[in-house]
Short mmCIF file of C-alpha atoms and ligand atoms in Angstrom, two decimals:
data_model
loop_
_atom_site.label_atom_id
_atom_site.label_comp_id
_atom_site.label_asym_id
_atom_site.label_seq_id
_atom_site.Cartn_x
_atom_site.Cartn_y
_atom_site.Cartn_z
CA UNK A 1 -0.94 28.59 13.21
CA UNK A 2 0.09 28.20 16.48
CA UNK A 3 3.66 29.33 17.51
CA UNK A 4 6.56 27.12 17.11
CA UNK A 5 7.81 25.13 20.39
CA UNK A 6 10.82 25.00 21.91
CA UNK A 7 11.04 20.63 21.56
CA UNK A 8 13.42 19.10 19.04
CA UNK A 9 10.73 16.24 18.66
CA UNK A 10 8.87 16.17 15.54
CA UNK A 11 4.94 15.18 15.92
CA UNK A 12 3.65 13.28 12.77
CA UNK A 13 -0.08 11.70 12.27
CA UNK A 14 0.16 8.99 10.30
CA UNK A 15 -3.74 9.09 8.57
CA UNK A 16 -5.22 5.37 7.09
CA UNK A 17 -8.34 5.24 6.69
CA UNK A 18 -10.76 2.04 7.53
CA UNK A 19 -11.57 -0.40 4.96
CA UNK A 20 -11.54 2.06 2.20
CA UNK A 21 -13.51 0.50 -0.50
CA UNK A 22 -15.48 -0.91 1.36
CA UNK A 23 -16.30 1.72 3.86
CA UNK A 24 -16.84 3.63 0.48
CA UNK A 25 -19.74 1.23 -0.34
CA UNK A 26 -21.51 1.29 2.89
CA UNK A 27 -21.29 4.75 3.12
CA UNK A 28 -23.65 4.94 -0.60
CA UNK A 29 -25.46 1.96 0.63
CA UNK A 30 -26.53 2.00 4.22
CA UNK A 31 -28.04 -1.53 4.08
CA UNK A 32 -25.06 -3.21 3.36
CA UNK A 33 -23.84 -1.77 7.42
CA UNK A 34 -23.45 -4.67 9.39
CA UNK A 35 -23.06 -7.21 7.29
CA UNK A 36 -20.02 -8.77 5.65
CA UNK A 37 -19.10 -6.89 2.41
CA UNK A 38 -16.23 -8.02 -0.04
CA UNK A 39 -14.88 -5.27 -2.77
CA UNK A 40 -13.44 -7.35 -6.03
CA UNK A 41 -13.92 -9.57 -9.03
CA UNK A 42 -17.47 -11.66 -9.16
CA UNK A 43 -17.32 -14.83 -7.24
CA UNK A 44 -19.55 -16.50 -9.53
CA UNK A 45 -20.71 -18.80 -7.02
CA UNK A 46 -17.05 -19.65 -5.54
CA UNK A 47 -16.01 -20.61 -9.42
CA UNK A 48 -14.99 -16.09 -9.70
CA UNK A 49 -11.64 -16.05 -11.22
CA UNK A 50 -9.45 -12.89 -9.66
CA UNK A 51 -8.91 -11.12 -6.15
CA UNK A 52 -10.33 -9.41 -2.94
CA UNK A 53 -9.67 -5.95 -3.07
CA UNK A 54 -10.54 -5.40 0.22
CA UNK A 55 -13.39 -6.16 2.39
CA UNK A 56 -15.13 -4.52 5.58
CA UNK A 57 -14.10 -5.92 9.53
CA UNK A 58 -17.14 -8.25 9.56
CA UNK A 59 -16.05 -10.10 6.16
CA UNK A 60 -12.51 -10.19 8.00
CA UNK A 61 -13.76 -11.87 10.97
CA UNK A 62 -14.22 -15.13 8.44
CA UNK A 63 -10.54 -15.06 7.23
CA UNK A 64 -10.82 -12.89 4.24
CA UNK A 65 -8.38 -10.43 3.47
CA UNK A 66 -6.86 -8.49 0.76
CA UNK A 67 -5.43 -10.49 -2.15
CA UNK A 68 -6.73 -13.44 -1.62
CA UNK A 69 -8.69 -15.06 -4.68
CA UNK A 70 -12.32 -14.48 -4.87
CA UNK A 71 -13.02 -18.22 -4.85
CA UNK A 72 -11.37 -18.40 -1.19
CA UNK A 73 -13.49 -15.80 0.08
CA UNK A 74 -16.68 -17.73 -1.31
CA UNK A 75 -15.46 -21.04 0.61
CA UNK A 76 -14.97 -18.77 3.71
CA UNK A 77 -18.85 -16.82 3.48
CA UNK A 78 -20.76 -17.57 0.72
CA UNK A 79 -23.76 -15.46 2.30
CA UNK A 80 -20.71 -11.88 2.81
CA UNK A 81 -22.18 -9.53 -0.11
CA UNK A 82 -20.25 -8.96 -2.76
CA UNK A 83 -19.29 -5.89 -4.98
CA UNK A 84 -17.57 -5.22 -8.07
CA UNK A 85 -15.48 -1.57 -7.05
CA UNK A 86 -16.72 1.76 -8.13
CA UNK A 87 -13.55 3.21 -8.44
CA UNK A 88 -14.92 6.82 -9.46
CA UNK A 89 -16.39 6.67 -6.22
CA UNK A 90 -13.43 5.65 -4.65
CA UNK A 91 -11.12 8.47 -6.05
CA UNK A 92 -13.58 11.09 -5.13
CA UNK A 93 -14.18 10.55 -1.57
CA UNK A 94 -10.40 10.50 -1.14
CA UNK A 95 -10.22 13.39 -2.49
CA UNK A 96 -12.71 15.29 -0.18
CA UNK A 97 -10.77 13.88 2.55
CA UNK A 98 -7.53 14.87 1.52
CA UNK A 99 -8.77 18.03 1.17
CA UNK A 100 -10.16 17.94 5.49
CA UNK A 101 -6.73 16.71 6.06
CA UNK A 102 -4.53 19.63 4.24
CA UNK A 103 -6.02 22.08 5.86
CA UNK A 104 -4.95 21.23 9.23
CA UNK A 105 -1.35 21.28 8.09
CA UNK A 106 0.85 22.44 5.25
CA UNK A 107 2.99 19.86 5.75
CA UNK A 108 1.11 17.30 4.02
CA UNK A 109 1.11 14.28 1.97
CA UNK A 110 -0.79 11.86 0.82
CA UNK A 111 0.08 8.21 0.12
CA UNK A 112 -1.96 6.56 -2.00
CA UNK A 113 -5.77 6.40 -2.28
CA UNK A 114 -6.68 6.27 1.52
CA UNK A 115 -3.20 7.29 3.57
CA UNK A 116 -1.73 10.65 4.65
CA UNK A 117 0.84 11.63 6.64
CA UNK A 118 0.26 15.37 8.33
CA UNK A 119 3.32 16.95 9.90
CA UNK A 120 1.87 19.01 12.98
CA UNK A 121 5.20 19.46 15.27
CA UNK A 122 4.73 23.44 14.54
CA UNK A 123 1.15 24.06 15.47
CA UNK A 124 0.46 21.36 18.64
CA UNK A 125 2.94 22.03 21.62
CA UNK A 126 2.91 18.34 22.92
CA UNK A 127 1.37 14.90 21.97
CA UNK A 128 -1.47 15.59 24.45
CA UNK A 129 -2.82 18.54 22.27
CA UNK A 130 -1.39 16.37 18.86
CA UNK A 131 -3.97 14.18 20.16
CA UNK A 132 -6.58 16.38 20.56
CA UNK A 133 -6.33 17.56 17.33
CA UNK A 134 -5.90 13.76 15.64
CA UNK A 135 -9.51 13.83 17.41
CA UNK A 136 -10.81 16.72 15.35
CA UNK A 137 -9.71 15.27 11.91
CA UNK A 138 -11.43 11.83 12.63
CA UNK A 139 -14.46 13.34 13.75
CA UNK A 140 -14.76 15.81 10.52
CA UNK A 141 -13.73 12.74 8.40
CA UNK A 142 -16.69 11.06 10.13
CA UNK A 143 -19.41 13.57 10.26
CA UNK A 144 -18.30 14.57 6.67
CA UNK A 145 -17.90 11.36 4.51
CA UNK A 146 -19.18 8.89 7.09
CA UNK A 147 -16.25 6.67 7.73
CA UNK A 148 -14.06 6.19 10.20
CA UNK A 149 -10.01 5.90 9.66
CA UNK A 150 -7.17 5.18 12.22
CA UNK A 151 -4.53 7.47 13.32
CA UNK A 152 -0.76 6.53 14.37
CA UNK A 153 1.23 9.69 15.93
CA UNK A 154 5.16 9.23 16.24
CA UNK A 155 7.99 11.14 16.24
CA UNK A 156 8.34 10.40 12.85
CA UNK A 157 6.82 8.83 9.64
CA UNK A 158 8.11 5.27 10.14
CA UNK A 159 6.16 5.19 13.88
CA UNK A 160 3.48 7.09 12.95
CA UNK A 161 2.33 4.56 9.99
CA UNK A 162 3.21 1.54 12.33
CA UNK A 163 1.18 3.11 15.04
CA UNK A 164 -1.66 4.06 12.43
CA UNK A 165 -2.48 0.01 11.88
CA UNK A 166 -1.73 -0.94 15.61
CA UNK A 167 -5.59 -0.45 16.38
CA UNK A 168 -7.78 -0.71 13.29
CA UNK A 169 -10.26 0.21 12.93
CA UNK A 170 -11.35 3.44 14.34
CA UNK A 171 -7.97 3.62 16.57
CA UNK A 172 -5.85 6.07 17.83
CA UNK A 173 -2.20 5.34 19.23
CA UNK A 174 0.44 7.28 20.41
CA UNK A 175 3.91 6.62 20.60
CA UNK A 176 5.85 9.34 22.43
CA UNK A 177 9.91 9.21 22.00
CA UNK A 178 10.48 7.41 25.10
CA UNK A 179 8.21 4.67 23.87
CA UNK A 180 9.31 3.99 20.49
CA UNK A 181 11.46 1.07 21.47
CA UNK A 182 8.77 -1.11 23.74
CA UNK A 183 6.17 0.28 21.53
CA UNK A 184 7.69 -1.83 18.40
CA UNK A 185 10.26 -4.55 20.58
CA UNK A 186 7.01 -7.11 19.92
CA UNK A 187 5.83 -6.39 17.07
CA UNK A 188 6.51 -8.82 13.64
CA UNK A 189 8.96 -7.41 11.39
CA UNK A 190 6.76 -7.28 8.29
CA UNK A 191 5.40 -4.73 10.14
CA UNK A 192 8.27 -2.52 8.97
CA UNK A 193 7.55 -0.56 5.66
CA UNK A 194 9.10 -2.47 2.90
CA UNK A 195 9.76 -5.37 4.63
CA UNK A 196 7.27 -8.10 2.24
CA UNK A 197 7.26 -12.06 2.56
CA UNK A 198 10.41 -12.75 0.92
CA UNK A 199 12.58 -10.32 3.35
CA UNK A 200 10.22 -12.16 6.47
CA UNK A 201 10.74 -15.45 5.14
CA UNK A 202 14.73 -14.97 5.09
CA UNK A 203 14.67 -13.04 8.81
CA UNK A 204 12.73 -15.86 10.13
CA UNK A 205 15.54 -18.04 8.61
CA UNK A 206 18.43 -16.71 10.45
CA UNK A 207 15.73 -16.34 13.80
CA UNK A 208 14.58 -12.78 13.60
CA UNK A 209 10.76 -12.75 14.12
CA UNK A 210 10.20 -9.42 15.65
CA UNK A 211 11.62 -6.09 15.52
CA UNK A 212 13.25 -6.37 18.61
CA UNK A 213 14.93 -9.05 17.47
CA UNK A 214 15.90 -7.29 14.52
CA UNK A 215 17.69 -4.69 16.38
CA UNK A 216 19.43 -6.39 18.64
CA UNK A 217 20.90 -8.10 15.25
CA UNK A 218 23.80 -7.52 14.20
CA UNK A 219 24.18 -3.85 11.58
CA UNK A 220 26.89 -5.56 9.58
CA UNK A 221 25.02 -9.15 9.30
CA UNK A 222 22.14 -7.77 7.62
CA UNK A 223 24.22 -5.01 5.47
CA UNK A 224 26.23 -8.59 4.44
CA UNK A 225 22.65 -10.44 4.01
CA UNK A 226 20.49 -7.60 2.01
CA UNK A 227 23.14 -4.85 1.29
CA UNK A 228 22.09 -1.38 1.77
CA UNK A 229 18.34 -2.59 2.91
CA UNK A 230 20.22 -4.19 5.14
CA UNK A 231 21.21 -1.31 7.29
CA UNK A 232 18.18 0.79 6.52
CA UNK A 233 15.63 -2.12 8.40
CA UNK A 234 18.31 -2.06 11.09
CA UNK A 235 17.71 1.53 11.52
CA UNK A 236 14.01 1.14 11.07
CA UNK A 237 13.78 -1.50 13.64
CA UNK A 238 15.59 1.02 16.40
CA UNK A 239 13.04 3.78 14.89
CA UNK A 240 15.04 5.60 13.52
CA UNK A 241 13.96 7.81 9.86
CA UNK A 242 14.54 11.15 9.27
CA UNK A 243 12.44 11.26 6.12
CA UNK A 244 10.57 14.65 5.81
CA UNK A 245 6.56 14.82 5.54
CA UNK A 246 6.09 16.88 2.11
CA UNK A 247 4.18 16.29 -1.74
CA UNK A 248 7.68 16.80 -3.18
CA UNK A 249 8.46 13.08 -1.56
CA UNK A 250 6.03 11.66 -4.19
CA UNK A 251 3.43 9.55 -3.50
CA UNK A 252 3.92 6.68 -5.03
CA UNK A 253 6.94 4.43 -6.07
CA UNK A 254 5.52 2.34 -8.59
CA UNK A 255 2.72 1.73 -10.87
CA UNK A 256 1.32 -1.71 -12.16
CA UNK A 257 -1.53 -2.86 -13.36
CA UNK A 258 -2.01 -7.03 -13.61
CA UNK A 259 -5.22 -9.11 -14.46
CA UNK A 260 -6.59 -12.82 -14.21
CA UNK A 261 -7.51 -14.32 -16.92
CA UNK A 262 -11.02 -15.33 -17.83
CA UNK A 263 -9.57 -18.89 -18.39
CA UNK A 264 -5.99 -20.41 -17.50
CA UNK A 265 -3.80 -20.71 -20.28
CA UNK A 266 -0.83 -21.54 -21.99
CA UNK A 267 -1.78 -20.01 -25.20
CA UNK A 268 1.64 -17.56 -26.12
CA UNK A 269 -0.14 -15.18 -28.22
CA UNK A 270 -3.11 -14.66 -25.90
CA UNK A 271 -0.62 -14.24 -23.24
CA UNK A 272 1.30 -11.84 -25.01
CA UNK A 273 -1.24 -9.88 -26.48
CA UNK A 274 -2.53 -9.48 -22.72
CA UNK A 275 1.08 -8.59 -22.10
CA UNK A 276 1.11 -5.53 -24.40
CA UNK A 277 -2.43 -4.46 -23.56
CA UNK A 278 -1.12 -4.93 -19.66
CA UNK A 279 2.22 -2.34 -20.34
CA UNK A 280 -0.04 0.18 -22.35
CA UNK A 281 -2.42 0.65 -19.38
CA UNK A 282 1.01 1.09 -17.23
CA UNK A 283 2.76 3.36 -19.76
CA UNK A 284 -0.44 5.66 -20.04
CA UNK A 285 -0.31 5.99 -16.37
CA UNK A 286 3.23 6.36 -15.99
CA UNK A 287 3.09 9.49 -18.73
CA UNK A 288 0.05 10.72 -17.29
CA UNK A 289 1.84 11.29 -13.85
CA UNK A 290 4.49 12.59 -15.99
CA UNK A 291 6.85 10.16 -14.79
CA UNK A 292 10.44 8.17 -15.68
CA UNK A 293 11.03 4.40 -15.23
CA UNK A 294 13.74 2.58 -14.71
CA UNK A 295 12.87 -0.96 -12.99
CA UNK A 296 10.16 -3.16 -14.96
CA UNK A 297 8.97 -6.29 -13.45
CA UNK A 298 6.87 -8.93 -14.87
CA UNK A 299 4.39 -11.21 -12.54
CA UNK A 300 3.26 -14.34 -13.49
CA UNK A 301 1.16 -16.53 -11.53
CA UNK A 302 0.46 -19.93 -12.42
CA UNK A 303 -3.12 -22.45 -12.35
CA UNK A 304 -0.97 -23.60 -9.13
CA UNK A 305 -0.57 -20.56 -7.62
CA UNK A 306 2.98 -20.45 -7.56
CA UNK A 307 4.22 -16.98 -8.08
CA UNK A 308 7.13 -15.76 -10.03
CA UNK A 309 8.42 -12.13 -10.39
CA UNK A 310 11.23 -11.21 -12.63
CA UNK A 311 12.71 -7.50 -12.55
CA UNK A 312 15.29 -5.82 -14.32
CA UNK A 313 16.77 -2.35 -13.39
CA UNK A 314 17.74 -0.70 -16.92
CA UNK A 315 21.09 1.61 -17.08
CA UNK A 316 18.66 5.05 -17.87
CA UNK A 317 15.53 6.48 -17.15
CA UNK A 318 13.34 6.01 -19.94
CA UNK A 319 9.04 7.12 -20.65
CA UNK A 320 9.01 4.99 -23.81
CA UNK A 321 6.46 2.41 -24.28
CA UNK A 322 8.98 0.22 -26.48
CA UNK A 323 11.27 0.11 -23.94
CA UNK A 324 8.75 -1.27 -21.52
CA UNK A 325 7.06 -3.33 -23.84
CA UNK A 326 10.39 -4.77 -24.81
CA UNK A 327 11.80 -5.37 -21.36
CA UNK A 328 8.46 -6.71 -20.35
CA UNK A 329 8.34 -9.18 -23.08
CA UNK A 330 12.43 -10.45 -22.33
CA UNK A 331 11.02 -10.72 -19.07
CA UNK A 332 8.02 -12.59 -19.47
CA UNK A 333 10.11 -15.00 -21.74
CA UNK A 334 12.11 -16.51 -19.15
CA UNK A 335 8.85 -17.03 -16.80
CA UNK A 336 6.98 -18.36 -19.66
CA UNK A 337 9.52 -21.39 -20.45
CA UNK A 338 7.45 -23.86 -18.13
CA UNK A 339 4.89 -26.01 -18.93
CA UNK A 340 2.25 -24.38 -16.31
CA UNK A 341 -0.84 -22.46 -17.35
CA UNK A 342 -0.86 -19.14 -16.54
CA UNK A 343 -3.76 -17.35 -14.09
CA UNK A 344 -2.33 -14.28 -14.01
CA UNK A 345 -0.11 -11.95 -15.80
CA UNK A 346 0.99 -8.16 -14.10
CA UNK A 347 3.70 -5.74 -14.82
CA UNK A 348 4.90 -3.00 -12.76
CA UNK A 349 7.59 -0.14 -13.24
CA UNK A 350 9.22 1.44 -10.29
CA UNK A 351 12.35 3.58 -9.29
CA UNK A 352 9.90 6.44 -10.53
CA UNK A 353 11.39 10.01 -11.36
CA UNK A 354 9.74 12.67 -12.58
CA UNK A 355 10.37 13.99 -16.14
CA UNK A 356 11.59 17.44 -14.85
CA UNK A 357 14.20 15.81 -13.25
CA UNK A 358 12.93 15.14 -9.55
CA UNK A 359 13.41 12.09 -7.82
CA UNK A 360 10.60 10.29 -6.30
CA UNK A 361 11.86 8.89 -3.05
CA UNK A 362 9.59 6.78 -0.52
P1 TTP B 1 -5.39 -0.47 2.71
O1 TTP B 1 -5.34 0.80 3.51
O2 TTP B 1 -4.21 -1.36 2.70
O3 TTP B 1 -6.62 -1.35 3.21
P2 TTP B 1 -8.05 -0.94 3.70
O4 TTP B 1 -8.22 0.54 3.80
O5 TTP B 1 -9.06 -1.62 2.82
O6 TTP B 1 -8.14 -1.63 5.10
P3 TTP B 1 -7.47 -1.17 6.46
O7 TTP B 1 -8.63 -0.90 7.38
O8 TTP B 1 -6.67 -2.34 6.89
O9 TTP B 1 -6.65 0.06 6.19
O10 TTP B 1 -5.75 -0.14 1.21
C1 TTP B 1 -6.63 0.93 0.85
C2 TTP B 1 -7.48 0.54 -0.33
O11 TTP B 1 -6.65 0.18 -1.42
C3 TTP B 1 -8.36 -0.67 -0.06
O12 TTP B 1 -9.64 -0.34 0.46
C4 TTP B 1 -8.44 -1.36 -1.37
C5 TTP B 1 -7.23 -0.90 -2.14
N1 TTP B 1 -6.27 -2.02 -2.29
C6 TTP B 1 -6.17 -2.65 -3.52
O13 TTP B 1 -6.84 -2.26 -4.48
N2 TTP B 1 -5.29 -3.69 -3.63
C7 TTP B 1 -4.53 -4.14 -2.58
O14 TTP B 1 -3.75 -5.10 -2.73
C8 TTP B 1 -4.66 -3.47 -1.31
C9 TTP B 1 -3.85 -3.92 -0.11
C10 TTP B 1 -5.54 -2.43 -1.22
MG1 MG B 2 -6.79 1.78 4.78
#
């Protein structure tokens, strides 16, 4: 390692790679290059019940995107190829890459299945040589595993992972300090971490559309509007976070698992057999991370697509399966009342902590 400098700027690499699944595929099937390819449930000749899990930059040149039913992305290209996910694969190839990506800093973490961020303000002296090196990692990523990922370097986490999706795929962009602010003025808030469709739909409501606009807003507007989010996007939209690269941050804030069913219906006990089967899967996971709840959220989404989520935040931390089954099933009960069939049932459990007594922050 390098000597320390002299700056007070911190240089973070924000890591993400390209298409992961997908990238994945065509990297153990070279004939699929060049051609659309969709990861997700079987289309089944546009009648495929479920979602795109994600799907290469030639598949996204016809409108399909993550999350969007299979169905859709049949109407859009019927001829795109389509593959059920390998997720074996999947988990092992990020874990060879992880492994490139630690050793170019200790100061590491990874977030989720295909993002890192890489703290390197101790061993480059400026962004010129932080560049140099963001050049090194893609090209070992490359020549090792065969696919390509996009880097964002900031000052800090919150620019760095903006930057990291400003240029997909196979980008690179900098933003020094002195750039932050015209760097993100244009840019749409959602780009903001944590900032989803409800949060855009109400900024767009009182005339916010871009993060300039959201920091030129007024501090004590928002804090009124969304509480204490409310300050923290203010902050975000000047580019301002302080939060440290390290493991100890956690690397996820929630786990959920959700599925479509086969057929739509409004059949209680099938839904709430799926409903137990649903918080098992999450409770395994949840205990095999070693990890405290204490937010559960059902999802239910209807034959017409409408979408309703229902949380509740209990008073405790808790690991036990009845209380999630048992929160999940009050919850489910209120969005079960109507007279819709259901397509899709999900639960989720965040504000994570870890059993030894560790919080789990973003
Ligand atoms: P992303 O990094 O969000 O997407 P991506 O890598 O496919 O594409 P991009 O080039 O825009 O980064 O997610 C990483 C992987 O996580 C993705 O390949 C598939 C999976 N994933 C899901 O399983 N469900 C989801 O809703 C999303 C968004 C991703
Ligand atoms: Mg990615």
């Amino acid at each position: 390692m390098k000597g320390s400098c002299n700056r007070n700027t911190r240089i973070i690499l924000h890591i993400d790679m390209d298409h992961f699944f997908s990238a994945c595929e065509e990297r153990e099937h070279p004939e699929l290059k060049g051609n659309p390819v969709v990861v997700g449930a079987e289309p089944k000749q546009g009648r495929g019940r479920g979602v795109v899990k994600t799907c290469n930059y030639e598949a996204r040149e016809f409108g399909i995107q993550s999350g969007m039913p299979i169905s859709t992305a049949w109407r859009l290209c019927p001829n795109a190829i389509y593959v059920r996910g390998n997720y074996r694969l999947y988990k092992k190839v990020s874990e060879r890459i992880m492994a490139i990506l630690k050793k170019y800093s200790e100061r590491f973490q990874r977030w989720g299945l295909d993002e890192a961020f890489l703290d390197v303000s101790l061993m480059t002296k400026d962004f010129e040589e932080a560049t140099k090196l963001a050049e090194s990692i893609k090209h070992e990523i490359l020549w090792n595993e065969g696919i390509t990922c996009s880097i964002g370097i900031g000052p800090n986490k919150l620019i760095a992972k903006i930057a990291s999706g400003h240029e997909k795929p196979d980008g690179m962009t900098v933003v020094r300090e002195d750039d932050v602010e015209r760097f993100l003025a244009p840019l749409p808030v959602q780009r903001i971490v944590g900032i989803g469709e409800k949060t855009t739909a109400k900024l767009h409501g009182m005339g916010i559309k871009t993060i300039g606009d959201l920091a030129a807003f007024s501090a004590s507007i928002l804090a009124q509007k969304f509480g204490a989010m409310g300050m923290r996007y203010h902050q975000y939209a000047l580019g301002l976070s302080e939060s440290d690269v390290g493991e100890r941050r956690g690397i996820r804030k929630s786990i959920g698992h959700e599925c479509t069913f086969a057929v739509d219906t409004d059949a209680r006990d099938v839904v709430s057999r799926r409903l137990v089967d649903i918080c098992c899967k999450v409770y395994q996971r949840a205990t095999e991370k070693n990890l405290l709840f204490k937010t559960v959220t059902v999802k239910v989404r209807y034959k017409n697509f409408h979408t309703f989520t229902h949380s509740r935040t209990l008073s405790f931390f808790t690991n036990s399966s009845q209380n999630l089954r048992k929160t999940a099933e009050e919850l489910a009960q209120d969005a079960l009342s109507g007279k819709e069939k259901v397509r899709l049932l999900g639960v989720r459990v965040s504000n994570l902590k870890l059993a030894k007594g560790q919080r789990i922050l973003i």
